[in-house]
PDB file of C-alpha atoms in Angstrom:
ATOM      1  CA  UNK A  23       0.000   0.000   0.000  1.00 76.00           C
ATOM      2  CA  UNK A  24       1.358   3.556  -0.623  1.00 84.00           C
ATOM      3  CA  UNK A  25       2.541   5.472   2.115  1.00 93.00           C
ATOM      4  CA  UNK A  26       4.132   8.540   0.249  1.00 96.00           C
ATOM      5  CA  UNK A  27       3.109  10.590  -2.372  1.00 95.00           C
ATOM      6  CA  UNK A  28       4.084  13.507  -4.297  1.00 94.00           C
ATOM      7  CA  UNK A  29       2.201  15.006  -6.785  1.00 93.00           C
ATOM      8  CA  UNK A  30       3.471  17.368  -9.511  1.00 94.00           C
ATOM      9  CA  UNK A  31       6.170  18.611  -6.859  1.00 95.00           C
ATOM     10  CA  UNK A  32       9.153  20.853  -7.201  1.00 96.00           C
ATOM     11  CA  UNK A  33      11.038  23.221  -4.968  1.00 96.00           C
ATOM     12  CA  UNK A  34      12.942  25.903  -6.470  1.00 96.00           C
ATOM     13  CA  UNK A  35      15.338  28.351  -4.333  1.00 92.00           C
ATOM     14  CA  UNK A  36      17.169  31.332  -5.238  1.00 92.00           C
ATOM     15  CA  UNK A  37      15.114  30.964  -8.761  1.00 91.00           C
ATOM     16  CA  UNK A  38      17.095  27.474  -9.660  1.00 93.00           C
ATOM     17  CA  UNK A  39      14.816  24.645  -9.476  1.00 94.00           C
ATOM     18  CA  UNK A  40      16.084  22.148  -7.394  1.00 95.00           C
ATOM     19  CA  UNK A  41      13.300  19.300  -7.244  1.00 96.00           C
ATOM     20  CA  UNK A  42      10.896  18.511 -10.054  1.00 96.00           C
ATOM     21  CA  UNK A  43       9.114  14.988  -9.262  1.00 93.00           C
ATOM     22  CA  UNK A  44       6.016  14.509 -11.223  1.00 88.00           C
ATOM     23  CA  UNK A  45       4.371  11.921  -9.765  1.00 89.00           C
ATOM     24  CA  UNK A  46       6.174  10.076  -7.063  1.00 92.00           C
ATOM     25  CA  UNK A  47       4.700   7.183  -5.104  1.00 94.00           C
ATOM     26  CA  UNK A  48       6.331   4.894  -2.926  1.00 95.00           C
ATOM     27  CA  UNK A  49       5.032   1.995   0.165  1.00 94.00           C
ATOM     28  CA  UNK A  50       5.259   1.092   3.620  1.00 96.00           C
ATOM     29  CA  UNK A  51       6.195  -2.173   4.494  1.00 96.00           C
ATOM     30  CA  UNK A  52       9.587  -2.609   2.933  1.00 97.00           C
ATOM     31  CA  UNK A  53      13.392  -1.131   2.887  1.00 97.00           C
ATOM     32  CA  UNK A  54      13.403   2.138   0.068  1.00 97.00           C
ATOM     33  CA  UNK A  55      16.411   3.582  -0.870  1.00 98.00           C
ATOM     34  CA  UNK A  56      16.837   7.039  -2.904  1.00 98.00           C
ATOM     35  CA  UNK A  57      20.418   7.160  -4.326  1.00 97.00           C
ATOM     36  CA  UNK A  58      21.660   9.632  -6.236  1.00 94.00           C
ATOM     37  CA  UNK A  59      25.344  11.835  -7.034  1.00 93.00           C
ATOM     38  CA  UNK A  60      26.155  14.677  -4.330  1.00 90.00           C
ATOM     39  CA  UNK A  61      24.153  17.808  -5.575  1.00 91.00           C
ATOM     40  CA  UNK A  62      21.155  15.295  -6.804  1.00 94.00           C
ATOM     41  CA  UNK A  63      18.420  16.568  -4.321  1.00 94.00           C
ATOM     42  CA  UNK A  64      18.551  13.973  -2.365  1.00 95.00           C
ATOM     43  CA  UNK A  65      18.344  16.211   0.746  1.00 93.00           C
ATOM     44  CA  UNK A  66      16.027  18.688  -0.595  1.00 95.00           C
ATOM     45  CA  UNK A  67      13.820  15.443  -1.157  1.00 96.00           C
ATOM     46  CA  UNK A  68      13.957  14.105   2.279  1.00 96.00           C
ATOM     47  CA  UNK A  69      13.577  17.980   3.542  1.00 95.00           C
ATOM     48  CA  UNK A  70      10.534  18.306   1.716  1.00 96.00           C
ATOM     49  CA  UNK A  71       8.831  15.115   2.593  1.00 97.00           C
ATOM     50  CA  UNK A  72       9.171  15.607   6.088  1.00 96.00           C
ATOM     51  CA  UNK A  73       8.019  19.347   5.906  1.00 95.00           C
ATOM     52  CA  UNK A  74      10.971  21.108   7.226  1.00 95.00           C
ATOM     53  CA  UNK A  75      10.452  22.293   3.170  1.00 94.00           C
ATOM     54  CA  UNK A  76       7.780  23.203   1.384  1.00 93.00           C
ATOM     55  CA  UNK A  77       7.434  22.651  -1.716  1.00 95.00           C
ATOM     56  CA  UNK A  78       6.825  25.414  -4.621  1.00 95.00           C
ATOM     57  CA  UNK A  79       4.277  23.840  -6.512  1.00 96.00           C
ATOM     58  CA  UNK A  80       2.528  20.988  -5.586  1.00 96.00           C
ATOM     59  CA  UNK A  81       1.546  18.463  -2.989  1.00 95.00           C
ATOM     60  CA  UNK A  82       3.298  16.051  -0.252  1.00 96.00           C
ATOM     61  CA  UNK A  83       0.770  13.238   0.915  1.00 95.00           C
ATOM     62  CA  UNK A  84       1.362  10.616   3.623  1.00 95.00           C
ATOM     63  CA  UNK A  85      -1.630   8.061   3.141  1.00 91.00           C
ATOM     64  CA  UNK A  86      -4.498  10.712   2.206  1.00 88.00           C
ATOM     65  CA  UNK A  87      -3.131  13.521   4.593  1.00 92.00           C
ATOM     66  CA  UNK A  88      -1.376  16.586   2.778  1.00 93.00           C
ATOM     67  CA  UNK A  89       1.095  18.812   4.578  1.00 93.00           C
ATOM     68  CA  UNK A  90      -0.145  21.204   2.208  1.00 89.00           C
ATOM     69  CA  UNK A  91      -2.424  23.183   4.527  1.00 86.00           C
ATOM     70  CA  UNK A  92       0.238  22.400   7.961  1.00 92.00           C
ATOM     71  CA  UNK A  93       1.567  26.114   8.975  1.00 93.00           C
ATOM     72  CA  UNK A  94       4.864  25.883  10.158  1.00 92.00           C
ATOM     73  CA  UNK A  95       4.170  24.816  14.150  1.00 93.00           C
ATOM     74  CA  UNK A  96       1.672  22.391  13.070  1.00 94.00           C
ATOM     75  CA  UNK A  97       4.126  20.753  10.425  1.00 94.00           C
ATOM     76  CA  UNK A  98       7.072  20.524  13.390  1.00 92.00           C
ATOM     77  CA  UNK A  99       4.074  19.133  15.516  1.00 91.00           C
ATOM     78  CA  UNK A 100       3.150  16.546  12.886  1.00 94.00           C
ATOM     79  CA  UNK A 101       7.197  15.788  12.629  1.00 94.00           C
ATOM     80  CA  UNK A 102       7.429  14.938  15.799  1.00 90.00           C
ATOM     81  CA  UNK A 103       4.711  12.754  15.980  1.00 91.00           C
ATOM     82  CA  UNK A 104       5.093  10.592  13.237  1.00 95.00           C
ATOM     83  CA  UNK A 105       8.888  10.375  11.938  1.00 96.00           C
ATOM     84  CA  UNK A 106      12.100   9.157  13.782  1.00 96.00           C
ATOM     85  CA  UNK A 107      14.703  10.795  11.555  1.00 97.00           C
ATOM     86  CA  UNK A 108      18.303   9.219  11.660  1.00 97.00           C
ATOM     87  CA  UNK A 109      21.731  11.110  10.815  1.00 93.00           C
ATOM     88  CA  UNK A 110      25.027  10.233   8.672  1.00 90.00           C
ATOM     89  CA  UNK A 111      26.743  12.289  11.655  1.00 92.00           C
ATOM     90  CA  UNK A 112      24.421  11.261  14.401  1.00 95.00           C
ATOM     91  CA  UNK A 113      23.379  14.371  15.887  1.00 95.00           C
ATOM     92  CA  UNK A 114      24.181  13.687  19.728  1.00 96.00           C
ATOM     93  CA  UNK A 115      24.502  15.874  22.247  1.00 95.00           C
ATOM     94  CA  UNK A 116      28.346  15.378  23.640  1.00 94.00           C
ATOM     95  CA  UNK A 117      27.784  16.263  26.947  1.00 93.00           C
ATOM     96  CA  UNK A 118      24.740  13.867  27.619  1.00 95.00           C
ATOM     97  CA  UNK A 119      24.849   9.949  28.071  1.00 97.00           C
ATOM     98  CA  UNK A 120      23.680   7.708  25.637  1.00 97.00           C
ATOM     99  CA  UNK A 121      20.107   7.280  27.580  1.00 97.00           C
ATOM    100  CA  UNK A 122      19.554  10.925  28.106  1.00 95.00           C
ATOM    101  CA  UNK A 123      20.419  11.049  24.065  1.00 96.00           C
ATOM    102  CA  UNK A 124      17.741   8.780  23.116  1.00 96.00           C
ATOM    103  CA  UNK A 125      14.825  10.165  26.038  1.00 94.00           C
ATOM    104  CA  UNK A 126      16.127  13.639  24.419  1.00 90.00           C
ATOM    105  CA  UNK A 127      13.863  14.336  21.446  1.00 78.00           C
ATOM    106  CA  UNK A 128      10.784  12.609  23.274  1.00 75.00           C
ATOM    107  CA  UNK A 129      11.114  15.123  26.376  1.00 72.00           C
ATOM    108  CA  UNK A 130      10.630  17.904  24.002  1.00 66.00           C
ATOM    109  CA  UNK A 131       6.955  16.892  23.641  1.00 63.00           C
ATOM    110  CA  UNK A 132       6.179  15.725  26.924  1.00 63.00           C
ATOM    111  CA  UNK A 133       5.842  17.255  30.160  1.00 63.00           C
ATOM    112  CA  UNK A 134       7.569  14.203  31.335  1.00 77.00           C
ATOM    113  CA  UNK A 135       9.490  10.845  30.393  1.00 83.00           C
ATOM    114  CA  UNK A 136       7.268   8.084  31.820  1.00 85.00           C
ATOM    115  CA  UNK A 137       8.593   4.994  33.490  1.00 90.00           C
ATOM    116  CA  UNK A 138       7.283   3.149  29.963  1.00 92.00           C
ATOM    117  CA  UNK A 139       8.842   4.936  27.903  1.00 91.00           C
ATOM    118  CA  UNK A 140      12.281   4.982  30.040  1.00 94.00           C
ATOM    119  CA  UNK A 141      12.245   1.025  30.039  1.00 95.00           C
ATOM    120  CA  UNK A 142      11.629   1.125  26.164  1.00 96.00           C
ATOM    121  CA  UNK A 143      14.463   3.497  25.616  1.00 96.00           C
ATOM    122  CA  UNK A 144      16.847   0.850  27.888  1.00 97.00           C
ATOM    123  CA  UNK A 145      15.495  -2.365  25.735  1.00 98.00           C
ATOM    124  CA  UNK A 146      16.606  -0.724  22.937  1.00 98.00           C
ATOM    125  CA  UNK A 147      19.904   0.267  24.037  1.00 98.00           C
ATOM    126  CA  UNK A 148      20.249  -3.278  25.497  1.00 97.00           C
ATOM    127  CA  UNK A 149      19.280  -5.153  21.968  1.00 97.00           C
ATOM    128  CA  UNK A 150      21.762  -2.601  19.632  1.00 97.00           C
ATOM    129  CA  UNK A 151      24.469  -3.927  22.416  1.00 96.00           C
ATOM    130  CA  UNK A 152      25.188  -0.718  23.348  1.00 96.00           C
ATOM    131  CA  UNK A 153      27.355  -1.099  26.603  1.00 90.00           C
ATOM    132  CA  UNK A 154      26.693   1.400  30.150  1.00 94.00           C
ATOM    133  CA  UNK A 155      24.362   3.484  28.827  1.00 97.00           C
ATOM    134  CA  UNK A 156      25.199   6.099  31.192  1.00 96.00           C
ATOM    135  CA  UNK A 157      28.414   7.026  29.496  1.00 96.00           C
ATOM    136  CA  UNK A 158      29.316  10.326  27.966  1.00 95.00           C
ATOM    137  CA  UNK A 159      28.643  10.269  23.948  1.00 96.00           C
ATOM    138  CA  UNK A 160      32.466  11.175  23.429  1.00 93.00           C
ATOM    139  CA  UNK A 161      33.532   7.553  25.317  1.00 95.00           C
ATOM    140  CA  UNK A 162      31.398   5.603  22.451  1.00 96.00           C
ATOM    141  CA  UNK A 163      32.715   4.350  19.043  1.00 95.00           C
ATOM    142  CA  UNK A 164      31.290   5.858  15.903  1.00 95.00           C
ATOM    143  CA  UNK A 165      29.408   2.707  15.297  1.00 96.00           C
ATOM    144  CA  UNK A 166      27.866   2.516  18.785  1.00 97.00           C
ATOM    145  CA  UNK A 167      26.904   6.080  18.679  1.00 97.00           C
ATOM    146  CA  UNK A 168      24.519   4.980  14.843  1.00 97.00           C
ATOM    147  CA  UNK A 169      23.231   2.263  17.388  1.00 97.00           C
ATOM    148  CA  UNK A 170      22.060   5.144  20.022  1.00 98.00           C
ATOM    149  CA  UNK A 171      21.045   7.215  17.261  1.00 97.00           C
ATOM    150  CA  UNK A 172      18.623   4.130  15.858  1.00 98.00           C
ATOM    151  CA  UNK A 173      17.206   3.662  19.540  1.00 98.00           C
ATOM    152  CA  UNK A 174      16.907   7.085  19.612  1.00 96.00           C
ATOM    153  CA  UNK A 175      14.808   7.487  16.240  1.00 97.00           C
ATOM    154  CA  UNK A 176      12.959   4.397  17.599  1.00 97.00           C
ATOM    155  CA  UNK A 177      11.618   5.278  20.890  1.00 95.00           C
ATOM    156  CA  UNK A 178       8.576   7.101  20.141  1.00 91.00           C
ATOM    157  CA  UNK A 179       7.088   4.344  17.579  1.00 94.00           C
ATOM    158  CA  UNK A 180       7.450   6.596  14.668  1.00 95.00           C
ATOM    159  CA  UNK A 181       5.473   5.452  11.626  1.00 96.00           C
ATOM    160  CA  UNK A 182       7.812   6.982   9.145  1.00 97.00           C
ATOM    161  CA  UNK A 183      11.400   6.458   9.664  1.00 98.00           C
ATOM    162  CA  UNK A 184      13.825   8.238   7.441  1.00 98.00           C
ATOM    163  CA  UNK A 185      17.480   7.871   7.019  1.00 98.00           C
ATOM    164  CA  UNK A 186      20.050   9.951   5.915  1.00 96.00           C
ATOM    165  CA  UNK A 187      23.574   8.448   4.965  1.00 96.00           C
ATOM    166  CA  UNK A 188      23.060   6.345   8.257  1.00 96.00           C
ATOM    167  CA  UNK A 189      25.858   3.774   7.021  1.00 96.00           C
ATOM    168  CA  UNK A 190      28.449   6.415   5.455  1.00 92.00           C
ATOM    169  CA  UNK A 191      30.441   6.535   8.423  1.00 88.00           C
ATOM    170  CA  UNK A 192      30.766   3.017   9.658  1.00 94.00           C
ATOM    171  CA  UNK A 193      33.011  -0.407   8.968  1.00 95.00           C
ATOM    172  CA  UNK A 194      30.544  -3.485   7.429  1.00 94.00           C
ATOM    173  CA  UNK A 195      29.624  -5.025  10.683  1.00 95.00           C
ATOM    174  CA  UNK A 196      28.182  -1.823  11.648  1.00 96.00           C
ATOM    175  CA  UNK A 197      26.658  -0.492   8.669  1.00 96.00           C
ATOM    176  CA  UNK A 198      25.010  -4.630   8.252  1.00 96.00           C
ATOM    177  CA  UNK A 199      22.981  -4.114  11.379  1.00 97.00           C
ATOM    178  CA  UNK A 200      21.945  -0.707  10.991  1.00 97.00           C
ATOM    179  CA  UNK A 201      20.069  -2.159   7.650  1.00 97.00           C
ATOM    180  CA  UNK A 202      19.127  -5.290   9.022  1.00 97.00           C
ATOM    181  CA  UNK A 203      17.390  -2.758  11.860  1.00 98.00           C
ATOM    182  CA  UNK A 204      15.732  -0.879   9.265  1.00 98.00           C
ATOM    183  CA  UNK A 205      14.399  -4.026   7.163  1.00 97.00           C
ATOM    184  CA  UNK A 206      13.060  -4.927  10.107  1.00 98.00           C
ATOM    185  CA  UNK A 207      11.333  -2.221  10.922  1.00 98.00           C
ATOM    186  CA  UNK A 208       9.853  -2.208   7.460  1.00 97.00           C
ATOM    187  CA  UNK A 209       8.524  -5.641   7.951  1.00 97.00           C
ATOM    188  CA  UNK A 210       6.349  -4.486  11.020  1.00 97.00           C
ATOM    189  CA  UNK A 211       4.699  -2.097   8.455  1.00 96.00           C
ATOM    190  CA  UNK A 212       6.669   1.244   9.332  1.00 97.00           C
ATOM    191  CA  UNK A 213       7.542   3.483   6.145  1.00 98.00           C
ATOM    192  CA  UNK A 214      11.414   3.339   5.791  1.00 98.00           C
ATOM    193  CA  UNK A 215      13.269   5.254   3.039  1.00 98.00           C
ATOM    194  CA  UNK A 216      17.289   5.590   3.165  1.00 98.00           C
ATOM    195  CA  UNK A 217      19.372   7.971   1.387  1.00 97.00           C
ATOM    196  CA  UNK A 218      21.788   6.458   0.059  1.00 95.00           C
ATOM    197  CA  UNK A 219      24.862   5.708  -2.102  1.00 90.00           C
ATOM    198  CA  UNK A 220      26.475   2.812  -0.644  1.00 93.00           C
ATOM    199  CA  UNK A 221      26.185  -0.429  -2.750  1.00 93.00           C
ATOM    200  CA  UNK A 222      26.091  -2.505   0.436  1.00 92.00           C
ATOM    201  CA  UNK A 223      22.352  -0.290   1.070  1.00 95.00           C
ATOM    202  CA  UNK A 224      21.503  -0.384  -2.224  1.00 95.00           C
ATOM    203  CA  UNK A 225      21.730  -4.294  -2.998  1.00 94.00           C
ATOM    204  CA  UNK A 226      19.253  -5.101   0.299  1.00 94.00           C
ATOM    205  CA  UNK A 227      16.677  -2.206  -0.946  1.00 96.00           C
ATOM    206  CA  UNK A 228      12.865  -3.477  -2.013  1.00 96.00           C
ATOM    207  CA  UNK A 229      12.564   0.082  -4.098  1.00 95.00           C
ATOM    208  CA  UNK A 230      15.327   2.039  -5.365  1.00 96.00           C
ATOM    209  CA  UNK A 231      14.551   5.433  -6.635  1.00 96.00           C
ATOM    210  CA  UNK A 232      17.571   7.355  -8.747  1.00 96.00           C
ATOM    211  CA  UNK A 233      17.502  10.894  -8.066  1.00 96.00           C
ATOM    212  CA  UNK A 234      19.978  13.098 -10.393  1.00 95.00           C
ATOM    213  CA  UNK A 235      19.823  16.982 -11.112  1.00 94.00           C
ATOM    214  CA  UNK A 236      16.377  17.065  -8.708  1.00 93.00           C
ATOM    215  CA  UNK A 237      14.289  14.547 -11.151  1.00 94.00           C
ATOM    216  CA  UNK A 238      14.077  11.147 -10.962  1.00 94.00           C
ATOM    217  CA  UNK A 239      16.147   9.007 -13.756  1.00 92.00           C
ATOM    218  CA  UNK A 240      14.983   5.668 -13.437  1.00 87.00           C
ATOM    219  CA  UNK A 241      13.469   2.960 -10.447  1.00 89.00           C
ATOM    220  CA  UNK A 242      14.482  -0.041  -9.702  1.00 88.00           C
ATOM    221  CA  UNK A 243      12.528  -2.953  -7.811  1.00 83.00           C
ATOM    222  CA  UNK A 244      14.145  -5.948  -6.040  1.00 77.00           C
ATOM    223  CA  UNK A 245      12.805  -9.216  -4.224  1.00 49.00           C
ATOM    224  CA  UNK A 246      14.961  -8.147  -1.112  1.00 44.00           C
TER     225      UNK A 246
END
C-alpha cells in the first residue's frame, strides 16, 4: 500500500529549481532507498517530505493527509509525531549519556518521560548492544553512537522512519545491522526510506529510486 506521495512537486530556491518529481509514489512495508550523485536533491527530497520544506508547486501526501495546509508549528508538531529521523553524523549531544540522548527528542513533547517509555528506551539500548548506557557520547565508538542514534529514532514508535547516509560513516559489521534494523522495521509495516549511495544499502533495498539533477532518472525494484 502507498505510504508517500508527491504530486506534480518541485522546490525551487534562489530561482534554480532544485526538485521537479512529477508523480512520485512509494510503500510502507519494505526497505526504500533514494540514491543519487552529491548535488542530486537527495536532501532537498527528504527535507521536503518531512516538511521542514515546502514545496513550490505541488503536494506532499502521507496516506491521504497533505502537509499542504500544515503552517509551520503544526508541520514541526506533525514531525514529531510521526517520523524518527536518523543522521550520517548522528546528531548527539556530547555532553549527555547515551540514555539521556535517546529520552532527548521525546522530552521535548512531553511534560515528562514516563517509566514506559524509560524502560523502552533501555530495551533498545540493550538489543543494539550498546554497553553502560550512562556514558558520555564522546567515550562511544562511531558505530555505537549509529546504534544510540537508531534507539533514539525508535523510541517514540514513529510510523515513518527516514534515514540519511546512516551507514556512510561506519566499517561493514556496523553499517550490516543498521540495515538489518531498518528491514526490520519495514517488515512491522513502518515506512522506511534511506538515502543512500552505498552499494552494500543499495543491494538489500525493495525500491530504489535514482535521483539526479532534482528529477528522478529511473526505479528499480528488487525481491529483497
Amino acid at each position: 500500500m502507498i505510504m508517500l506521495q508527491l504530486k506534480n512537486a518541485s522546490v525551487t530556491l534562489d530561482k534554480q529549481l532544485i526538485l521537479s518529481l512529477d508523480n512520485v509514489a512509494l510503500p510502507y512495508g519494505q526497505l526504500n532507498v533514494l540514491a543519487g550523485p552529491s548535488g542530486a536533491g537527495k536532501s532537498t527530497f527528504l527535507h521536503t517530505i518531512s516538511g521542514q520544506l515546502k514545496p513550490t508547486q505541488g503536494e506532499v501526501y502521507w496516506k491521504d493527509f497533505s502537509l499542504e495546509g500544515l503552517n509551520e508549528s503544526a508541520r514541526s508538531r506533525w514531525r514529531s509525531q510521526n517520523i524518527g529521523f536518523i543522521f550520517q553524523d548522528f546528531n548527539l549531544i556530547p555532553s549527555l549519556s547515551a540514555l539521556d540522548n535517546v529520552l532527548l527528542q521525546h522530552s521535548f513533547s512531553h511534560w515528562r518521560i514516563s517509566d514506559d517509555v524509560r524502560q523502552l528506551a533501555l530495551a533498545l539500548l540493550e538489543q543494539f548492544g550498546v554497553p553502560n548506557v550512562h556514558k558520555n557520547i564522546s567515550q562511544f565508538s562511531r558505530g555505537e553512537k549509529q546504534r544510540i542514534a537508531l534507539a533514539r529514532a525508535l523510541v517514540g514508535h514513529p510510523e515513518i522512519i527516514l534515514a540519511d547516509e546512516p551507514t556512510a560513516s561506519l566499517d561493514q559489521e556496523n553499517a550490516d545491522f543498521v540495515i538489518q534494523q531498518l528491514k526490520a522495521q519495514a517488515a512491522l509495516g513502518k515506512f522506511v526510506l534511506v538515502v543512500s549511495h552505498d552499494p552494500l544499502v543499495i543491494n538489500q533495498a525493495a525500491y530504489t529510486v535514482y535521483l539526479e539533477r532534482g528529477v528522478i532518472q529511473h526505479e528499480s525494484m528488487d525481491a529483497a
